[in-house]
Coordinates of C-alpha atoms and ligand atoms in Angstrom, one line a residue:
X1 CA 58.6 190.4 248.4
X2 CA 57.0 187.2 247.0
X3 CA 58.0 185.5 243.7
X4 CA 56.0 183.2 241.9
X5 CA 58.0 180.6 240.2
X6 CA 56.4 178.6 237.6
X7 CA 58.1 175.1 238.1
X8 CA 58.9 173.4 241.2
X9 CA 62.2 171.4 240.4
X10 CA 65.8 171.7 241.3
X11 CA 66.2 175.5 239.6
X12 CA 63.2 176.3 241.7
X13 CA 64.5 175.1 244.9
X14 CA 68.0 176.8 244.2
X15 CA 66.4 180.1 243.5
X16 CA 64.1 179.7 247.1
X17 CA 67.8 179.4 248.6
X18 CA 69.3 182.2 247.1
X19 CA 66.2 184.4 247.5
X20 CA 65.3 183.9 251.2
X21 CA 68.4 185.5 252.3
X22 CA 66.8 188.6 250.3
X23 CA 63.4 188.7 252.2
X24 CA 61.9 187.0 249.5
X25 CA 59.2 184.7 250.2
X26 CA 58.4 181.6 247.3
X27 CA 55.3 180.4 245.8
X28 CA 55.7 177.1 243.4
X29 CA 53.1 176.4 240.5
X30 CA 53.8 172.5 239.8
X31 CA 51.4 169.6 239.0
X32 CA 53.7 167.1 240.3
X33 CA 53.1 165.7 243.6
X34 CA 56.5 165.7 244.8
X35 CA 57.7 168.7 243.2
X36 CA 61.3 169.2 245.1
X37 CA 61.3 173.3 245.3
X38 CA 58.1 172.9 247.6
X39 CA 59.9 172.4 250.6
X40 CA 61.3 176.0 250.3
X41 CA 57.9 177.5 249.6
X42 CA 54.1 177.4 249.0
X43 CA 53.1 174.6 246.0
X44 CA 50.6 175.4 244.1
X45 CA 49.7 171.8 243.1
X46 CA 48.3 172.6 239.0
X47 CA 48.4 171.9 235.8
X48 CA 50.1 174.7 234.2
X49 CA 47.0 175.9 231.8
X50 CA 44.8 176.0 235.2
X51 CA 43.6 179.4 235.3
X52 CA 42.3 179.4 238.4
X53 CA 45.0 178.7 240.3
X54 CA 47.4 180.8 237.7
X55 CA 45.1 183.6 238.9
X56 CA 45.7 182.6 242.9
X57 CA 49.2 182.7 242.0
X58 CA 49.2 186.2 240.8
X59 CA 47.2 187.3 243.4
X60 CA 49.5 186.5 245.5
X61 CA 52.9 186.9 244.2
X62 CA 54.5 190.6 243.1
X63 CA 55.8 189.1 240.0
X64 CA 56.3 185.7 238.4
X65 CA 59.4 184.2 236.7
X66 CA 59.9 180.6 235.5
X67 CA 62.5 178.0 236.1
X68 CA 61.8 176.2 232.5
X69 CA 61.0 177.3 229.2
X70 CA 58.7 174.9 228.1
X71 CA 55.6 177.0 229.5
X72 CA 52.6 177.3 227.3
X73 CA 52.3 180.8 225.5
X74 CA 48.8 181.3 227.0
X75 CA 50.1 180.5 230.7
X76 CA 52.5 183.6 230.1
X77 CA 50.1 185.7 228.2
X78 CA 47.2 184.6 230.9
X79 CA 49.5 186.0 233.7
X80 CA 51.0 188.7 232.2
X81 CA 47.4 190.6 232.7
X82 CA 47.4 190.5 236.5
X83 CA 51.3 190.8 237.5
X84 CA 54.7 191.7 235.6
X85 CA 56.0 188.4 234.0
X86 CA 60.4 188.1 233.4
X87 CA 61.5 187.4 231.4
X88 CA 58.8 188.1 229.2
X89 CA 56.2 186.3 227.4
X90 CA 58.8 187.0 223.9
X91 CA 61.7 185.8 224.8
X92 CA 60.1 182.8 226.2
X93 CA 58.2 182.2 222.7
X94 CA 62.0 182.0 221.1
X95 CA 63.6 180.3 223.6
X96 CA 61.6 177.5 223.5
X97 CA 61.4 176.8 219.6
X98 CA 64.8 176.3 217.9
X99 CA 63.6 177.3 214.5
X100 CA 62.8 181.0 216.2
X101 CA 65.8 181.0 218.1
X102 CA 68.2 180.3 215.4
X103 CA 66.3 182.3 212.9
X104 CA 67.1 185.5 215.4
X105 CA 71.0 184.4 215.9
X106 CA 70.9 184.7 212.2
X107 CA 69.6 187.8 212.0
X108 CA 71.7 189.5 214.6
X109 CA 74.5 187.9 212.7
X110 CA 75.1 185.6 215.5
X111 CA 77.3 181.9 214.0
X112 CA 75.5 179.5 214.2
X113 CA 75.1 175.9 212.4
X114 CA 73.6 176.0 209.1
X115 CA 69.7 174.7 210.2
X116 CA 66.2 174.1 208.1
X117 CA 62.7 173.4 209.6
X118 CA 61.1 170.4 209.2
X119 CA 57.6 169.5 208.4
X120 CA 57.6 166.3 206.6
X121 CA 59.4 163.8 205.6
X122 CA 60.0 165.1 201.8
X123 CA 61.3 167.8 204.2
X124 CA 63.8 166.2 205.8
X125 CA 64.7 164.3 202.5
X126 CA 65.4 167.8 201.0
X127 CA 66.9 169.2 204.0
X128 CA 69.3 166.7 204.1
X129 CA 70.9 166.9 200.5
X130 CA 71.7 171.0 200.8
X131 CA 72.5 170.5 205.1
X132 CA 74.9 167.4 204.1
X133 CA 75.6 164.8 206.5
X134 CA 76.4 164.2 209.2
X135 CA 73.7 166.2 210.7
X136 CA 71.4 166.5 213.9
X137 CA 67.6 166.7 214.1
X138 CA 66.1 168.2 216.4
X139 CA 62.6 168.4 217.6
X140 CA 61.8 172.2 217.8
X141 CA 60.4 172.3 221.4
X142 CA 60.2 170.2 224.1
X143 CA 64.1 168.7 224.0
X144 CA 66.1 168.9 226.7
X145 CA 69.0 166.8 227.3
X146 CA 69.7 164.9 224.2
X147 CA 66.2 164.4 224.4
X148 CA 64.0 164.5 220.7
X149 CA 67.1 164.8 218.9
X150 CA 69.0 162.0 216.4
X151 CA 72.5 162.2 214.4
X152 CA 72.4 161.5 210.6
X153 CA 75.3 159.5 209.8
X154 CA 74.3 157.5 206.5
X155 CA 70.9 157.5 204.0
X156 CA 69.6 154.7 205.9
X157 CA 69.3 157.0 209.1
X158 CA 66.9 159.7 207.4
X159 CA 64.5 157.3 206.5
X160 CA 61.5 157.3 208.7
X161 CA 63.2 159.3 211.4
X162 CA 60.4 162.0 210.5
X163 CA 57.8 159.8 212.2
X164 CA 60.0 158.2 214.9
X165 CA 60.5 161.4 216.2
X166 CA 57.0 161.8 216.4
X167 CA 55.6 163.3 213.1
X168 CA 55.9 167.0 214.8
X169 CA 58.1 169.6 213.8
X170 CA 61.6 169.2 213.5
X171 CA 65.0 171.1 212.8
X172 CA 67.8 169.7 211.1
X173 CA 71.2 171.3 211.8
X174 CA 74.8 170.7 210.3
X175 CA 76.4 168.5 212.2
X176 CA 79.5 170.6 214.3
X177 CA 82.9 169.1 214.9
X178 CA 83.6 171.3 217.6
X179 CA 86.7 171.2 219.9
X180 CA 85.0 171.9 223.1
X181 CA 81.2 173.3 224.1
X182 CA 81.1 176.7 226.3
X183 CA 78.4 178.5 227.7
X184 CA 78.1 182.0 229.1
X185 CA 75.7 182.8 231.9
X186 CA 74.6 186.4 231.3
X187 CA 71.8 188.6 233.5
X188 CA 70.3 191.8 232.5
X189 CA 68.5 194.2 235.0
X190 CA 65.5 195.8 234.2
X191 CA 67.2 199.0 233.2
X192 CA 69.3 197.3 230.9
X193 CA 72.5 196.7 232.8
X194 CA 74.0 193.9 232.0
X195 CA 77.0 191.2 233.5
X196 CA 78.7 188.4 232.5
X197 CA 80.0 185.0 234.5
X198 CA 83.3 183.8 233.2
X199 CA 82.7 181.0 230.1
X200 CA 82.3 177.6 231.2
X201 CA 83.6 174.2 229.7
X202 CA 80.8 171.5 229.8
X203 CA 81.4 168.1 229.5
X204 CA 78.4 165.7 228.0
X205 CA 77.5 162.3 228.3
X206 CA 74.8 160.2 226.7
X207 CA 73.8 164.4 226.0
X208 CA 73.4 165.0 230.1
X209 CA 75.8 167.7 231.0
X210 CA 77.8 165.9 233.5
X211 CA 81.0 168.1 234.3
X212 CA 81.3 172.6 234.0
X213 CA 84.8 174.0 234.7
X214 CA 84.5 177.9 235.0
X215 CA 87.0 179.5 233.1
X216 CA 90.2 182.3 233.8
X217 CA 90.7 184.8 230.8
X218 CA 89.1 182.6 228.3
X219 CA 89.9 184.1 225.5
X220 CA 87.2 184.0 223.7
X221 CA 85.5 185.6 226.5
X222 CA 84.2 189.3 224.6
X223 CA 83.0 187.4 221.7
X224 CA 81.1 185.4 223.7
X225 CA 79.6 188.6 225.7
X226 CA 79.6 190.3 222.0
X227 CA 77.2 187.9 220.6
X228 CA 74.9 187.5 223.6
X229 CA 74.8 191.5 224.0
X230 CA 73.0 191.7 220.8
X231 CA 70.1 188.9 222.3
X232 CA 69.7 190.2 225.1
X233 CA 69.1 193.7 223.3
X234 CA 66.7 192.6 220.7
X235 CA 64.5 190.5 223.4
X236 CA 64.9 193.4 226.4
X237 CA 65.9 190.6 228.4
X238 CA 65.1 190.8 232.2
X239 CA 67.0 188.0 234.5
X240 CA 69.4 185.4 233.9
X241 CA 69.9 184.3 230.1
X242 CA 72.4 181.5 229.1
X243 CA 73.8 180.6 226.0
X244 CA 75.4 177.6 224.7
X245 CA 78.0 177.7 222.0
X246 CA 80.3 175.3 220.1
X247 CA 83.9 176.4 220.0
X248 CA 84.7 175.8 216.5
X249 CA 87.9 176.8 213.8
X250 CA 88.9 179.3 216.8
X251 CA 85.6 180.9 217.0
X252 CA 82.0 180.2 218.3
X253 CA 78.8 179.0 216.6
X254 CA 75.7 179.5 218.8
X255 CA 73.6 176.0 220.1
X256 CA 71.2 177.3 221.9
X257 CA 69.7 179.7 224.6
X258 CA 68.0 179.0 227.6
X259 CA 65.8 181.7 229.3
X260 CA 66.7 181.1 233.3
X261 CA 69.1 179.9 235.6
X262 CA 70.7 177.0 233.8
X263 CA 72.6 173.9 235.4
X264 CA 76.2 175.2 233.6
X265 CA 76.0 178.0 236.1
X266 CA 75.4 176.0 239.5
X267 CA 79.2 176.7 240.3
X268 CA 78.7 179.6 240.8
X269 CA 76.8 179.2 244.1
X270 CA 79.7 178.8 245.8
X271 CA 82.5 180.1 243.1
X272 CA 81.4 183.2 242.0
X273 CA 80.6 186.7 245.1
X274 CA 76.8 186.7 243.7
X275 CA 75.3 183.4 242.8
X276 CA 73.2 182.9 239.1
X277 CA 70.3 182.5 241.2
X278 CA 70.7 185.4 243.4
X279 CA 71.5 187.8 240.2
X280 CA 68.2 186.2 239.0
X281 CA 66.3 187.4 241.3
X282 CA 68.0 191.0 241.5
X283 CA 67.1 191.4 238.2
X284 CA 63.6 190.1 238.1
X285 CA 63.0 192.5 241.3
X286 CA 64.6 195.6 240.0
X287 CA 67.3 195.2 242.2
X288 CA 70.9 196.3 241.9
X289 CA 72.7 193.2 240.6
X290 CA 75.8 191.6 242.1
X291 CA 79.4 191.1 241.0
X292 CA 79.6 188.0 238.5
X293 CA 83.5 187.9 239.4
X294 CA 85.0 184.3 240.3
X295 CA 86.3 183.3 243.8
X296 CA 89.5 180.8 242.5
X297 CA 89.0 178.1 240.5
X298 CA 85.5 176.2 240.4
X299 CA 84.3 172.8 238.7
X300 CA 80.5 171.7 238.8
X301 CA 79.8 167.7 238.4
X302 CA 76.3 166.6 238.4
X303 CA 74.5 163.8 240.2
X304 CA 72.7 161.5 237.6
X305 CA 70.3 158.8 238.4
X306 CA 71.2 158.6 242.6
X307 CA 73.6 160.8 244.5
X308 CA 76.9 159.3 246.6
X309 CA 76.6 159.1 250.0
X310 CA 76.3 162.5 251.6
X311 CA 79.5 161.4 253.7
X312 CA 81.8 160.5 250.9
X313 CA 81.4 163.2 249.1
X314 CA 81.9 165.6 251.6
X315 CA 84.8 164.2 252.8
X316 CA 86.9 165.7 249.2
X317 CA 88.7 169.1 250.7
X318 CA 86.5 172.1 249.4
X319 CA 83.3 170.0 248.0
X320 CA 79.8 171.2 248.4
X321 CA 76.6 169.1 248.2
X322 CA 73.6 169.8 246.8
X323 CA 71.2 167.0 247.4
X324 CA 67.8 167.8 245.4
X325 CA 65.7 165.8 247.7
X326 CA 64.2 163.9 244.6
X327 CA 64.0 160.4 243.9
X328 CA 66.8 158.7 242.4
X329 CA 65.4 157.4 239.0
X330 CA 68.2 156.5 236.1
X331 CA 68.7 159.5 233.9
X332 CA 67.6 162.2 236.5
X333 CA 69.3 165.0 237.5
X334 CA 69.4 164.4 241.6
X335 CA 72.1 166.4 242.5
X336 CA 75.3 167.9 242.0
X337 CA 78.5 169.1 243.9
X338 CA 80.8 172.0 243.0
X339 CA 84.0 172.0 244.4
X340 CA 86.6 175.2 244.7
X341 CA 90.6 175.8 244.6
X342 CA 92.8 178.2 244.3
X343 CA 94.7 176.4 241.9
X344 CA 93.7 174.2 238.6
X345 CA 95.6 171.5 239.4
X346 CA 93.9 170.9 242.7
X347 CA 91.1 171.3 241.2
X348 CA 91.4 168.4 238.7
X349 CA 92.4 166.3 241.5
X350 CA 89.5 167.1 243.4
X351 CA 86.8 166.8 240.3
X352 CA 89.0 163.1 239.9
X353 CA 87.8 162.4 243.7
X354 CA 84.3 163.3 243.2
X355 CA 83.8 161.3 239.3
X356 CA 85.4 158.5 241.4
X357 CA 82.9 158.2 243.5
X358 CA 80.0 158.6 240.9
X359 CA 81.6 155.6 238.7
X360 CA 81.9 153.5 241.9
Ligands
AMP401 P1 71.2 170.5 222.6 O1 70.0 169.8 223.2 O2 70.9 171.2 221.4 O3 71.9 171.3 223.6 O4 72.2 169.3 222.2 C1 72.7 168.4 223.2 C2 74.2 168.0 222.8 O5 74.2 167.4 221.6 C3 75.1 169.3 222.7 O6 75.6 169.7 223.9 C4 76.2 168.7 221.8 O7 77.1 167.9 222.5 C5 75.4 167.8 220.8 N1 75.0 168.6 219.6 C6 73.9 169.3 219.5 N2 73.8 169.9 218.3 C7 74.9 169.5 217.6 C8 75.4 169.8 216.3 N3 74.8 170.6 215.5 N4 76.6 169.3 216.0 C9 77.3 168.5 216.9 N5 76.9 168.2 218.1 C10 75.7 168.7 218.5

């Protein structure tokens, strides 16, 4: 079987792993040059609107599945007439505007923080005085690690920060004092079954996800799987879906979704018996999908900006490397390294070892 993947980066190139082990065969559609999933598979150097070679592509491929959510409607909508497209071209058109995807938590009754769209200024002026601050704007597509978004402390914040976020449309949210950030990875087959990965702590910092400890009985583990059952109902989900939620008074308020694999769930690579990207690709193939159950205790950290050296790292008992092959540029995501136990307490020592080495 051949998948086309549209995006060549670092989810791409996990997915080619997972997949060739399967049979599967990868084709890339990626403008960049040095797109880092092409060394597992055919790249299809393009612009992502280029309809001839999104046409190749489908010739090609038995079905196409995407390793961001910032694809162009009419990419997904061009493609969907020559080969089956997961998840589909709806839940991508959610996923990637925050104003749809928090209007649908809302209506399934999903918490989430109290939000308003933005379209101007006055807008945001208005917004402000019923929202209260502090408060986070957001642009409505396009942002990805703290990127496009500000915090409202004061008057003097709101002012202008329609235009310096670039005059498009924007989101303000409530600001959240959470007491930790979780995120559930969830995949759905294509006749409807549907597993769970044990809820994951995420650390952040300067809004980069920087450390994901997978957790044991968490318990708010069923509201978690509660509230994404009902999204991945309403959108008839097909692959992996994950959800990020702020835990909050005891309970959870819904951040955001993200419509693939998602860099909270690389642990499970080597701590869970079927990988995110592996259950990925079941689902998107129609194939039965694998156990989501945890092997011991697992922590993620991620590479930013340049990755240790490959000896260091790998010198920490139980650490895994996963070098992206891209080049190291401040801010980047280049890496990351999971590393397993059988006991927490090892495994804080060991996560100590490895954030050790990325402060040195
Ligand atoms: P996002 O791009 O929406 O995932 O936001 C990036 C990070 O900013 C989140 O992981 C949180 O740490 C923080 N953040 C986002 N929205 C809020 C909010 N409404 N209240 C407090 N912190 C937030």
């Amino acid at each position: 079987m051949k998948i086309g993947v549209i995006g060549g980066g670092q989810l791409g190139r996990m997915l080619a792993l997972a997949g060739t082990p399967l049979g599967m065969n990868f084709a890339f559609l990626d403008p960049a040059p040095d797109a880092c999933a092409a060394a597992l598979g055919e790249h299809l150097r393009a612009d992502y609107g280029d309809q001839a070679h999104l046409r190749q592509l489908a010739d090609e491929v038995d079905l196409v599945t995407f390793e961001f959510e910032s694809v162009p409607a009419e990419t997904v909508a061009f493609l969907s007439q020559f080969v089956p497209v997961y998840p589909s071209a709806e839940a991508l058109r959610i996923a990637r505007d925050r104003w749809f995807e928090k209007s649908m938590f809302k209506d399934l009754g999903v918490p989430t923080p109290s939000f308003a769209d933005i379209q101007s200024q006055a807008d945001l002026d208005a917004a402000v005085v019923s929202i209260g601050l502090p408060a986070v704007v957001k642009t409505r597509t396009l942002g990805y690690d703290g990127k496009g978004q500000k915090v409202l402390h004061s008057a003097a914040d709101v002012a202008g920060t329609f235009a310096e976020l670039g005059s498009v449309p924007l989101l303000l949210e409530g600001f959240v004092s959470f007491t930790g950030e979780v995120s559930l990875i969830a995949v759905r087959a294509r006749d409807g079954e549907t597993k769970f990965y044990p809820l994951v702590h995420n650390t952040h910092q300067s809004g980069i996800l920087h450390l994901s400890i997978a957790s044991t009985d968490h318990p708010l583990q069923a509201l978690a799987e509660d509230y994404a059952s009902r999204v991945l109902k309403q959108l008839d989900y097909v692959g992996v879906l994950a959800f990020e939620f702020f835990e909050v008074d005891g309970g959870l308020k819904a951040n955001e979704i993200a419509p693939r694999v998602h860099n909270s769930g690389h642990w499970t690579t080597e701590g869970a018996e079927c990988s995110q990207f592996e259950n990925h690709l079941r689902a998107v193939a129609g194939l039965p999908l694998g156990s989501t159950a945890k092997i011991g205790e697992s922590a993620m950290l991620n590479f930013i900006g340049e990755v240790p050296a490959v000896a260091d790292v790998l010198a920490i008992d139980n650490c895994h490397l996963h070098h992206y092959g891209k080049a190291f540029k401040v801010g980047r995501k280049v890496g990351h390294a999971t590393v397993r136990s059988h006991d927490m307490a090892t495994l804080e020592r060991q996560v100590a070892k490895v954030q050790a080495l990325i402060k040195a």
